[in-house]
Short mmCIF file of C-alpha atoms in Angstrom, two decimals:
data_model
loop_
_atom_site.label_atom_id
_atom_site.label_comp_id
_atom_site.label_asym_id
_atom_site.label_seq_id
_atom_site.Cartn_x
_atom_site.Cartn_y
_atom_site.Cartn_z
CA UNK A 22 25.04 27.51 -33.51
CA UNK A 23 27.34 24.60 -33.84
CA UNK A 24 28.66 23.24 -37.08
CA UNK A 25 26.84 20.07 -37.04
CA UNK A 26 23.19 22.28 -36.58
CA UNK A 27 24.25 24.73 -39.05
CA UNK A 28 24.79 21.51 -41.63
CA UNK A 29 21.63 19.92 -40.85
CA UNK A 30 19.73 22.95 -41.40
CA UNK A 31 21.27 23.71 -44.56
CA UNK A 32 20.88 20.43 -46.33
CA UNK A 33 16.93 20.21 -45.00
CA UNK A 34 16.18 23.31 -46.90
CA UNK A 35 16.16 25.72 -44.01
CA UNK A 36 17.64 29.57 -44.73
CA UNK A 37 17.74 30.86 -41.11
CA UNK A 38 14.54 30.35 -39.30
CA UNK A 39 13.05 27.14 -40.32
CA UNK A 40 9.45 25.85 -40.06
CA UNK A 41 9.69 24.94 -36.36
CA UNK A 42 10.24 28.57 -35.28
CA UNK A 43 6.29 28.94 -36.70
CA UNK A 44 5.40 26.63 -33.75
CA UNK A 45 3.50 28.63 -30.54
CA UNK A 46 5.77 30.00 -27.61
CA UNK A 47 4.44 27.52 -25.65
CA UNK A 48 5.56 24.61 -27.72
CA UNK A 49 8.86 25.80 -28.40
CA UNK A 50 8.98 26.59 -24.61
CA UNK A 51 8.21 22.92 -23.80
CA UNK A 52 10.96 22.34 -26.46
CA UNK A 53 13.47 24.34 -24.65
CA UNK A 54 12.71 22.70 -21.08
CA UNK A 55 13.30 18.90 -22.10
CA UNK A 56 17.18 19.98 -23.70
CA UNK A 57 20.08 19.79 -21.19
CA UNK A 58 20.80 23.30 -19.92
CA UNK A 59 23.53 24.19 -21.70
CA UNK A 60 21.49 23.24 -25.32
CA UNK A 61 18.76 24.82 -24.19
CA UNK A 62 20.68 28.04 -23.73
CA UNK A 63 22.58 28.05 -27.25
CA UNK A 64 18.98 28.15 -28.69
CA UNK A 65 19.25 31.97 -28.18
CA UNK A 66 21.27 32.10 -31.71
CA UNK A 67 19.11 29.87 -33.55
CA UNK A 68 17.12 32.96 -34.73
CA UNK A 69 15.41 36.02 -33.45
CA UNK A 70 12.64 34.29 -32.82
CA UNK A 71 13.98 31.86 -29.88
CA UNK A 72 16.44 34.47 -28.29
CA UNK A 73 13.55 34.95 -25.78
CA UNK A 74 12.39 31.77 -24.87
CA UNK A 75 14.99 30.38 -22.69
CA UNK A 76 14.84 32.80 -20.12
CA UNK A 77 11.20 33.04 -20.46
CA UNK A 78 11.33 29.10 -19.71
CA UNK A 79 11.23 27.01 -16.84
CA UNK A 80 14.92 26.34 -15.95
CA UNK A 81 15.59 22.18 -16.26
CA UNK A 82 19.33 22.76 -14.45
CA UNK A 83 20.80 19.36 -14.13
CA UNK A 84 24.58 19.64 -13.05
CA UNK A 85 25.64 15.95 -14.64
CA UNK A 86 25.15 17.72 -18.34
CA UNK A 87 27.91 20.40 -17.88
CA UNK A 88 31.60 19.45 -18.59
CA UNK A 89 33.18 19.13 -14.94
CA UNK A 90 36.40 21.53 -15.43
CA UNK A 91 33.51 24.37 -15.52
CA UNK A 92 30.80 22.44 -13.90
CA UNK A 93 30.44 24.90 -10.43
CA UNK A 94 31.18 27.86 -12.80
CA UNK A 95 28.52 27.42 -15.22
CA UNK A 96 26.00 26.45 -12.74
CA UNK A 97 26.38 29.60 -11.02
CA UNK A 98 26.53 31.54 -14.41
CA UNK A 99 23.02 30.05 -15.23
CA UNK A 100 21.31 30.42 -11.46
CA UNK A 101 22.15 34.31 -11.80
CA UNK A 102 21.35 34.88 -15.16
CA UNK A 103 17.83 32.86 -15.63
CA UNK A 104 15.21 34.82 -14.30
CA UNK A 105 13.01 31.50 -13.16
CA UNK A 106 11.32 30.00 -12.00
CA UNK A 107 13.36 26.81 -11.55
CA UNK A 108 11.29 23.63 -12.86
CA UNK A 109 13.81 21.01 -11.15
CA UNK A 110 17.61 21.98 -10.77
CA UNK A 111 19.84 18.48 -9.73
CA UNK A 112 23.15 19.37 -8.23
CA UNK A 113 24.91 16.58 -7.54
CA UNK A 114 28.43 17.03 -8.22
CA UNK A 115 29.25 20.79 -7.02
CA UNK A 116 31.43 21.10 -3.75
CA UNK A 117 29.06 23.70 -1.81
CA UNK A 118 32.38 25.64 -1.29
CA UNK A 119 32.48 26.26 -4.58
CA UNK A 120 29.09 27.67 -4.85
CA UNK A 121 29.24 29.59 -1.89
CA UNK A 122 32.58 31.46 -3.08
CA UNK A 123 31.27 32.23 -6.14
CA UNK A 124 27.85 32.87 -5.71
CA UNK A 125 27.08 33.05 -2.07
CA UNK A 126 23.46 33.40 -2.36
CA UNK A 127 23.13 30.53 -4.52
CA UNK A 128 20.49 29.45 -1.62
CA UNK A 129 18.73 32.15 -1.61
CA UNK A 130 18.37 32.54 -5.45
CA UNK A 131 16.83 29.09 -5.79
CA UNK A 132 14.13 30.29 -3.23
CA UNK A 133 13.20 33.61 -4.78
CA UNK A 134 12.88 32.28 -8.48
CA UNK A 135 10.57 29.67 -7.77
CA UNK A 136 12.30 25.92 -7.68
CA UNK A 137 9.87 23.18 -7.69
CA UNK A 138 12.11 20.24 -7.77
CA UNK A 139 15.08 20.23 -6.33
CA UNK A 140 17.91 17.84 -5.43
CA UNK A 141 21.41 18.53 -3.62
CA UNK A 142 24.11 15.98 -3.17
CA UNK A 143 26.62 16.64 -0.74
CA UNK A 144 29.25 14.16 -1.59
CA UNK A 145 32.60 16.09 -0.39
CA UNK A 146 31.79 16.92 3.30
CA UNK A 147 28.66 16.89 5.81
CA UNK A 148 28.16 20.64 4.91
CA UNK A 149 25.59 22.50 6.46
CA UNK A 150 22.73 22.85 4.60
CA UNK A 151 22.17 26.46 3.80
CA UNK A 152 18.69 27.35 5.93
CA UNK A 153 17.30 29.17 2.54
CA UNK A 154 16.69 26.09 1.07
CA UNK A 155 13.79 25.39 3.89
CA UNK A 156 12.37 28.35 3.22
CA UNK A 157 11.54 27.69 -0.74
CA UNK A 158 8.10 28.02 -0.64
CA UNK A 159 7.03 26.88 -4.39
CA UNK A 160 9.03 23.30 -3.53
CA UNK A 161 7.01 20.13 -4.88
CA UNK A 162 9.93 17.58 -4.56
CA UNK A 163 13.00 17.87 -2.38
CA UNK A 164 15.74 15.60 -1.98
CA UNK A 165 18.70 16.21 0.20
CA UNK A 166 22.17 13.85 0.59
CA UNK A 167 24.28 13.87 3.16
CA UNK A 168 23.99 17.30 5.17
CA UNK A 169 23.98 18.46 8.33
CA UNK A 170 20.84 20.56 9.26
CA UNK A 171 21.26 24.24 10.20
CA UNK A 172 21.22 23.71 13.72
CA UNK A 173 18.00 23.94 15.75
CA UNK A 174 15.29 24.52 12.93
CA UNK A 175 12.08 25.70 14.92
CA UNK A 176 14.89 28.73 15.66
CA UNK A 177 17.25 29.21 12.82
CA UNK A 178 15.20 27.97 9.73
CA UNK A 179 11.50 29.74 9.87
CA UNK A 180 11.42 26.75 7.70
CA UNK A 181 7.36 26.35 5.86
CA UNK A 182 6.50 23.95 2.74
CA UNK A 183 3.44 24.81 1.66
CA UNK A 184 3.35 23.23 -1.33
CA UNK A 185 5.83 20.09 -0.88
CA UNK A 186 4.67 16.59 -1.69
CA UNK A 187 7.85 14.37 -1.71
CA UNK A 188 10.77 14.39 0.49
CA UNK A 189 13.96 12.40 0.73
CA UNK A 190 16.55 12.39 2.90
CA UNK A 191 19.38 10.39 3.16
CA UNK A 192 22.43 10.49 5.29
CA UNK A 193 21.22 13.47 6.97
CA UNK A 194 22.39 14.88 10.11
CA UNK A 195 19.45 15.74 12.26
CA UNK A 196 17.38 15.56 15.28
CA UNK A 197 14.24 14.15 16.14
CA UNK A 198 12.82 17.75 16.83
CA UNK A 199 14.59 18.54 13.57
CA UNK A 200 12.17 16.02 11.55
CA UNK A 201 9.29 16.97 13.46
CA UNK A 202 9.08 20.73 12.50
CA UNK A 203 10.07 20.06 9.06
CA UNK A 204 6.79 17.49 8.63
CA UNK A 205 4.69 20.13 10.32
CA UNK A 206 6.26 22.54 8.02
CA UNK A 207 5.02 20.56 5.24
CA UNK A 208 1.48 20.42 5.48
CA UNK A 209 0.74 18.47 2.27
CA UNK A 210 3.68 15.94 2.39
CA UNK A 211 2.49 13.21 1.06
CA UNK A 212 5.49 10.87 0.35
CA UNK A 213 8.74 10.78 3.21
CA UNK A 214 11.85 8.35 2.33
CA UNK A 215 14.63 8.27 5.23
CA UNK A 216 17.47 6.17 4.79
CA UNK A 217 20.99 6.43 6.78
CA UNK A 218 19.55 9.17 8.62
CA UNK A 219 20.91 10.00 12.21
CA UNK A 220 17.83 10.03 14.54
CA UNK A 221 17.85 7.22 16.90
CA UNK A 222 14.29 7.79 17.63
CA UNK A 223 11.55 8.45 14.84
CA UNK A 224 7.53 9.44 16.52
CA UNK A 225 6.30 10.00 13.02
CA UNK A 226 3.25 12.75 13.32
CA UNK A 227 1.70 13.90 9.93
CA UNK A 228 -2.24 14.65 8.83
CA UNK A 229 -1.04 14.46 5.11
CA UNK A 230 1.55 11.58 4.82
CA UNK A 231 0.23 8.31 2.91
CA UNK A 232 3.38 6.84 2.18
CA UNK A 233 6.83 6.32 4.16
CA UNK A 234 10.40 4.60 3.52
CA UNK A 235 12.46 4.07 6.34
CA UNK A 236 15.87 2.62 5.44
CA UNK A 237 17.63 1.34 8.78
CA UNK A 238 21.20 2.65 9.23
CA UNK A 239 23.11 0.03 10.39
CA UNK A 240 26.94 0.88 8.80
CA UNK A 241 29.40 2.05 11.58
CA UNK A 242 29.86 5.86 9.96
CA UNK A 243 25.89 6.12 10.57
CA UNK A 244 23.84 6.71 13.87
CA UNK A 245 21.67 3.37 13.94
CA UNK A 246 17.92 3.88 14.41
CA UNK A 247 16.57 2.46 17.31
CA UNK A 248 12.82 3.19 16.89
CA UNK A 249 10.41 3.94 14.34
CA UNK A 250 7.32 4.49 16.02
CA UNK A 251 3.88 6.02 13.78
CA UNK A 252 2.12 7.98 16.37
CA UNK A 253 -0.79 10.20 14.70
CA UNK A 254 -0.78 9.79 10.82
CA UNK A 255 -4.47 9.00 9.73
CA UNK A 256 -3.93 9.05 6.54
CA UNK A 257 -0.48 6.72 6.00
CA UNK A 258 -1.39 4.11 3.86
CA UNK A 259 1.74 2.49 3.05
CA UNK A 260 5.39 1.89 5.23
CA UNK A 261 7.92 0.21 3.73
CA UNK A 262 10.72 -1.07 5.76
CA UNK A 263 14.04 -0.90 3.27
CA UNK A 264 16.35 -4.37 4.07
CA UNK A 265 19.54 -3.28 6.45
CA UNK A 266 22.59 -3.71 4.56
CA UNK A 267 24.56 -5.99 7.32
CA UNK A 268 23.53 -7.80 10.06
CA UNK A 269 22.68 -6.01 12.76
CA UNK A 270 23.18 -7.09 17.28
CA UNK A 271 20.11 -4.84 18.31
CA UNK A 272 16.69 -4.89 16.73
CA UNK A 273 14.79 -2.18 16.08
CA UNK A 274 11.38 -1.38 17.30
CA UNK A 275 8.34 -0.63 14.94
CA UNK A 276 5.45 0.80 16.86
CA UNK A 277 1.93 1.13 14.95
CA UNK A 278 0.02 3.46 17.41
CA UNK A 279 -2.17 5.37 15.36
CA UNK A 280 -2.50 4.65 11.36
CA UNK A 281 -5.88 3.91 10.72
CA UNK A 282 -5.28 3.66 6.91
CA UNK A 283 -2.52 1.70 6.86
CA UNK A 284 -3.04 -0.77 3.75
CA UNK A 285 0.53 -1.99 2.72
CA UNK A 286 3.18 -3.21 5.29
CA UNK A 287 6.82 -4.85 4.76
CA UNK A 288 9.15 -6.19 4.99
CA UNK A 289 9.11 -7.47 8.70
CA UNK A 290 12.06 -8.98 9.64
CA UNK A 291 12.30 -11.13 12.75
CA UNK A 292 15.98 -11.31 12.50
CA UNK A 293 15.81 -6.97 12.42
CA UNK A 294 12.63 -6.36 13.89
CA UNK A 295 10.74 -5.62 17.33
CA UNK A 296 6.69 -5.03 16.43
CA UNK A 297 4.99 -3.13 18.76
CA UNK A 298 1.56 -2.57 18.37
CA UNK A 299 0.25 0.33 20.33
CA UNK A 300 1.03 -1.10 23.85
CA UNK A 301 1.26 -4.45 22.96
CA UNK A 302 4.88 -5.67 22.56
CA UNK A 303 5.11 -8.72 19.83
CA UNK A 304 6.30 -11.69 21.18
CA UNK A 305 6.84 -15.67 19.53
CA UNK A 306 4.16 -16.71 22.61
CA UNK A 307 1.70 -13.47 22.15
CA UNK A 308 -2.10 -14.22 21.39
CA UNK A 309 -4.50 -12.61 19.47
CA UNK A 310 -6.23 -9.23 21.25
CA UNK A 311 -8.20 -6.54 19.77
CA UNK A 312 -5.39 -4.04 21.41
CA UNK A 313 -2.64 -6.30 19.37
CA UNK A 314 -3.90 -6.21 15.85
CA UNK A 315 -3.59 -3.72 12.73
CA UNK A 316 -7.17 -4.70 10.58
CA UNK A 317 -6.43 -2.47 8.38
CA UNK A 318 -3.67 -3.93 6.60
CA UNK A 319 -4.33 -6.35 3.29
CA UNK A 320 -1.12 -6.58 2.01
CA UNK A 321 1.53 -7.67 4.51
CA UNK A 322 5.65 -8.84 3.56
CA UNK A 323 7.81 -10.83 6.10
CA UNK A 324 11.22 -12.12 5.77
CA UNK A 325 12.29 -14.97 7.81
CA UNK A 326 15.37 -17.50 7.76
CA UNK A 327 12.88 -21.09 7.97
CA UNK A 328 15.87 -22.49 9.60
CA UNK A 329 15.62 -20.58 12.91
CA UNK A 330 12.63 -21.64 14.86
CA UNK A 331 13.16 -18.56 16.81
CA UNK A 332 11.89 -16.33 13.35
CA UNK A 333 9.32 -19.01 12.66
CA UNK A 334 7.92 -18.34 15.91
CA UNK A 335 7.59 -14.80 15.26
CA UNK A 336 5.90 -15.14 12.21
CA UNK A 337 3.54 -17.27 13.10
CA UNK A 338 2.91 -14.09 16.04
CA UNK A 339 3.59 -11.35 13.13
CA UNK A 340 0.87 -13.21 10.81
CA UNK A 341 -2.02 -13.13 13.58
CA UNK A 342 -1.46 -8.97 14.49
CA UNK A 343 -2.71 -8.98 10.57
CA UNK A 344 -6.20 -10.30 10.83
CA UNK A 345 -7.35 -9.05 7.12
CA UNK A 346 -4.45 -9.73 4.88
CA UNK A 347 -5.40 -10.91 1.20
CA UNK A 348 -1.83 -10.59 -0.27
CA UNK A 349 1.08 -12.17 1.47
CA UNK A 350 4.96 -11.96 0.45
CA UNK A 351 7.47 -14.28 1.92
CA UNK A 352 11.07 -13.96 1.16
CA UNK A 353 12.95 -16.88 2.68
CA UNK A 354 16.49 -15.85 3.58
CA UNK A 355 20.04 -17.37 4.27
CA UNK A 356 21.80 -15.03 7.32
CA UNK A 357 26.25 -15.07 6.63
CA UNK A 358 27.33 -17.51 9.11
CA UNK A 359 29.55 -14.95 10.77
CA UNK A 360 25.90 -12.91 11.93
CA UNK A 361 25.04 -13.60 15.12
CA UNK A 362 21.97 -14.45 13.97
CA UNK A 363 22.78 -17.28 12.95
CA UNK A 364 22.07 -19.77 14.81
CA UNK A 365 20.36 -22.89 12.82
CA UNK A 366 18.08 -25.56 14.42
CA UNK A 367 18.46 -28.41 12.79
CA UNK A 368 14.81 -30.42 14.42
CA UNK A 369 11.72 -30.34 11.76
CA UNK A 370 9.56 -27.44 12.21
CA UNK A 371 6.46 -29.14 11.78
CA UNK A 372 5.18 -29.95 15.29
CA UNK A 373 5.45 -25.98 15.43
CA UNK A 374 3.00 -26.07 12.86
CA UNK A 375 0.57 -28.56 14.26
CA UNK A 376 0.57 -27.15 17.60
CA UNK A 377 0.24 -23.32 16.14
CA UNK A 378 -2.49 -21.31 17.65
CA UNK A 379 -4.75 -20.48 14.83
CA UNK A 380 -3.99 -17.53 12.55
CA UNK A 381 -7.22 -16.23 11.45
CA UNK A 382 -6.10 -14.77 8.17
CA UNK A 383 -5.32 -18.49 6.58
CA UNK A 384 -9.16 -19.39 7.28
CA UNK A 385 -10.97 -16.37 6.21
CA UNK A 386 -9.02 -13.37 3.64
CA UNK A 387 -5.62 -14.63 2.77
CA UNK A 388 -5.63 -15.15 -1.11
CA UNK A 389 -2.82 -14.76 -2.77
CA UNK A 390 0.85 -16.06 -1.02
CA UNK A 391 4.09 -15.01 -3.01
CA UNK A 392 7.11 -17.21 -1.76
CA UNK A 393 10.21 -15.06 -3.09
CA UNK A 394 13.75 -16.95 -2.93
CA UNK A 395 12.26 -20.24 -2.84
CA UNK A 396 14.73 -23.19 -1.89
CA UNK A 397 12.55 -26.04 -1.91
CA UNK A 398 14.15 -27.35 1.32
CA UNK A 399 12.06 -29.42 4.64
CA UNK A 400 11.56 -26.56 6.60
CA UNK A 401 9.90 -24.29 3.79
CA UNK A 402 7.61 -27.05 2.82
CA UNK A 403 6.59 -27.62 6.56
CA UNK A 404 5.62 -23.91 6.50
CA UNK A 405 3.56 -24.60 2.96
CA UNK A 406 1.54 -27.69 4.56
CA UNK A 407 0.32 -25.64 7.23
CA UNK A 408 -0.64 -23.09 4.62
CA UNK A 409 -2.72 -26.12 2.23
CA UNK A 410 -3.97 -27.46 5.05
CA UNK A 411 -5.42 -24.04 7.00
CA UNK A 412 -5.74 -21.54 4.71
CA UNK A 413 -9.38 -21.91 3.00
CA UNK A 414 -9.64 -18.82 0.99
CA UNK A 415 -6.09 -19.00 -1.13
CA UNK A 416 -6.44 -18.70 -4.82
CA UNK A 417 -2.46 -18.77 -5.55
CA UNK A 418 0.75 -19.80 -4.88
CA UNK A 419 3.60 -18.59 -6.49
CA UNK A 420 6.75 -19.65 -5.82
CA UNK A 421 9.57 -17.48 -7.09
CA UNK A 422 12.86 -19.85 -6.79
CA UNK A 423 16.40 -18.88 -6.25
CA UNK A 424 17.72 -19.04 -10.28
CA UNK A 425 20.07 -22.39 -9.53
CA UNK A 426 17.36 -23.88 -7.69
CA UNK A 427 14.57 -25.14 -10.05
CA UNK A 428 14.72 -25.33 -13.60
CA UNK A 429 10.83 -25.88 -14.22
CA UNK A 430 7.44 -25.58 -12.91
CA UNK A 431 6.94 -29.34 -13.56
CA UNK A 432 10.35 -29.79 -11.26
CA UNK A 433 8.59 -27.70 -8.52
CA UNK A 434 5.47 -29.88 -8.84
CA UNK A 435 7.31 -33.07 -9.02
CA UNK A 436 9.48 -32.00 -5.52
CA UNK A 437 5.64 -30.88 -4.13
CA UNK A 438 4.27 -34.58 -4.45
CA UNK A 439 7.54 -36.12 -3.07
CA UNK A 440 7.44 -33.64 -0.01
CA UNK A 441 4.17 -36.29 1.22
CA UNK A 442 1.68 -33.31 1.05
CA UNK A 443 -1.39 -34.45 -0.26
CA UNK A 444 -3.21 -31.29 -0.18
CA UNK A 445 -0.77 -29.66 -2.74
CA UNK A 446 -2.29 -32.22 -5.30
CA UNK A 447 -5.76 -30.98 -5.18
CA UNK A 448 -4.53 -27.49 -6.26
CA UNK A 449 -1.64 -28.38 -7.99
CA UNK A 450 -2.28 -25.98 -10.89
CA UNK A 451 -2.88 -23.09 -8.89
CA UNK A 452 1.41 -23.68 -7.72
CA UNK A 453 2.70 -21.37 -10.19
CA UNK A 454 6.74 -20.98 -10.52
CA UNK A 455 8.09 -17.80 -11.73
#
């Protein structure tokens, strides 16, 4: 016991075992779990009556809480020594060298006792990922950081994940076949986030998924994705599209094949983005079709530069594949002059407008619009006339400004009657600012 607990005790009134020891195993067991590993250990010499609980609880084994000089020492002191199971262990700063030189089945260890979270951090070297990880049956969560999969899975890995409902992987090194046996390994995945990954080609097949994160690679030390196509998941519900981190020269395709539950959508990019919609290739000119349209979606984000007619074409084509959107989020964005996408027209945008082929959301679902990164300049308020003037069902607009932009909501309201749209004035109030 340290010094400091041995004081506190003492002046409380406490000879030994104190009142809490009276508590139920299973409270002092739920105790023991929420202290960092190495606390929860010490609480052996507390008293007779805790010297069993730690090993009879479920090991919280977070690698951050141990001092670093003895960091991949102590881990593997505690994975041989606690007879599990393993409630979540975090390693995130132990060289796998280490582990495997002192403690070579390390892997295997976390699969026999019973891990249900787990997360490994590679941050040395693109290690191989030891193949007894993929075989932990009792995982819930499981995230993985830069590794390099153990060769061809559906041979090496007898990989199965009965029981796993989250999975992230980032910067892993992997095939398409790769990801395909470990989703049908999974067969109650419900939650997939991929981000710097190196499959140029995603064909996303799951019964259980309802909610994906694709982050696009697009730094040079990272394979960059070339297509993310859903092909059979009836029961996705939600795909977010994470923002590249630099300009990219090639877009990337998004194919919606089969997702019949697919609620929640975003962002789009037109700068980023080629939509594909089962056969149907989205282009600025393409018209409404029932083979070209995703009903299901009600909540739909898009990010466009308003100064590139070439992205407010596709929008306008983006907004009509979405017949049944109520909530729509706009983020307005800037591209660094050196990206090749930029390319600025300087011409007025609104004959676009007039001239647009209807989009059937304005007139009959769309009710809420959020504007993010609002400028206030021409081109953005051309865009918000043809939303007063077409879009019958909208109960809000909120307009969240860039800080340096707007001060006020009155200062909003004041630039809305000087942009010479009368519309705006009937609703005025319902222009909120943010």
């Amino acid at each position: 016991m340290s010094d400091g607990a041995a004081t506190l005790l003492s002046t409380a009134g406490y000879d030994g075992e104190g009142r809490i020891s009276d508590l139920h195993d299973d409270l002092l067991r739920q105790i023991v779990s929420r202290l960092p590993v190495t606390d929860a250990a010490c609480t052996a010499v507390l008293a007779s009556r805790w010297r069993h609980l730690w090993r009879s609880t479920p090991l919280v084994l977070d690698d951050a809480h141990l001092p670093k000089p003895t960091r991949a020492a102590s881990v593997v002191r505690v994975l041989a020594d606690h007879p599990g199971p393993f409630r979540a262990v975090l390693l995130t700063d132990c060289r796998p060298a280490s582990l495997d030189r002192e403690l070579p089945e390390w892997p295997r260890l976390l699969a026999a006792k019973g891990t249900q979270e787990l997360a490994l951090f590679n941050k040395h070297v693109h290690s191989r990922l030891p193949a007894d990880i993929l075989r932990c049956s009792s995982l819930q969560f499981l995230s993985l950081s830069f590794w390099r999969f153990p060769g061809d899975l559906s041979r090496s890995a007898d990989a199965f994940l009965p029981h796993l409902r989250k999975l992230d992987m980032i910067g892993i090194s992997m095939t398409e076949h790769d990801l395909d046996y470990l989703l049908a390994a999974s067969p109650v995945l419900q939650t997939l986030t991929l981000a710097l990954n190196s499959p140029k080609r995603v064909h996303l097949r799951s019964q259980s998924l309802r909610c994906v994160l694709v982050g696009l690679s697009t730094m040079e030390k990272f394979v960059a994705m070339e297509k993310f196509a859903v092909m059979d998941a009836p029961l996705l519900e939600r795909l977010i599209l994470l923002e590249p981190s630099i300009a990219r020269c090639d877009r990337v395709r998004i194919k919606i094949a089969c997702a019949p539950s697919l609620r929640v959508l975003g962002y789009l990019e037109p700068r980023v983005h080629k939509l594909q919609i089962g056969d149907n290739v989205i282009g600025p000119d393409t018209m409404t079709s029932r083979c070209a349209v995703v009903p299901g979606v009600r909540i739909l984000a898009l990010k466009v530069n308003f100064r590139i007619l070439s992205e407010v074409k596709m929008l306008a084509s983006f907004l009509r594949c979405f017949p049944n959107i109520s909530t729509l989020h706009i983020e307005s964005a800037l591209h660094a002059r050196s990206s090749i996408a930029y390319q600025p027209t300087w011409e007025h945008h609104a004959k676009f407008w007039e001239e647009v082929t209807a989009v059937k959301c304005w007139k009959s679902r769309v009710k809420r619009i959020v504007f993010h990164k609002f400028r206030g300049n021409q081109k953005e308020f051309e865009f918000l006339k043809f939303i007063a003037g077409d879009a019958q069902e909208l109960e809000s607009l909120l307009l969240v400004p860039l800080d340096e932009n707007f001060t006020s909501a009155v200062e909003v309201n004041e630039m809305i009657d000087r942009s010479g749209c009368p519309q705006f004035r009937a609703w005025a109030s319902k222009v909120l600012l943010v």
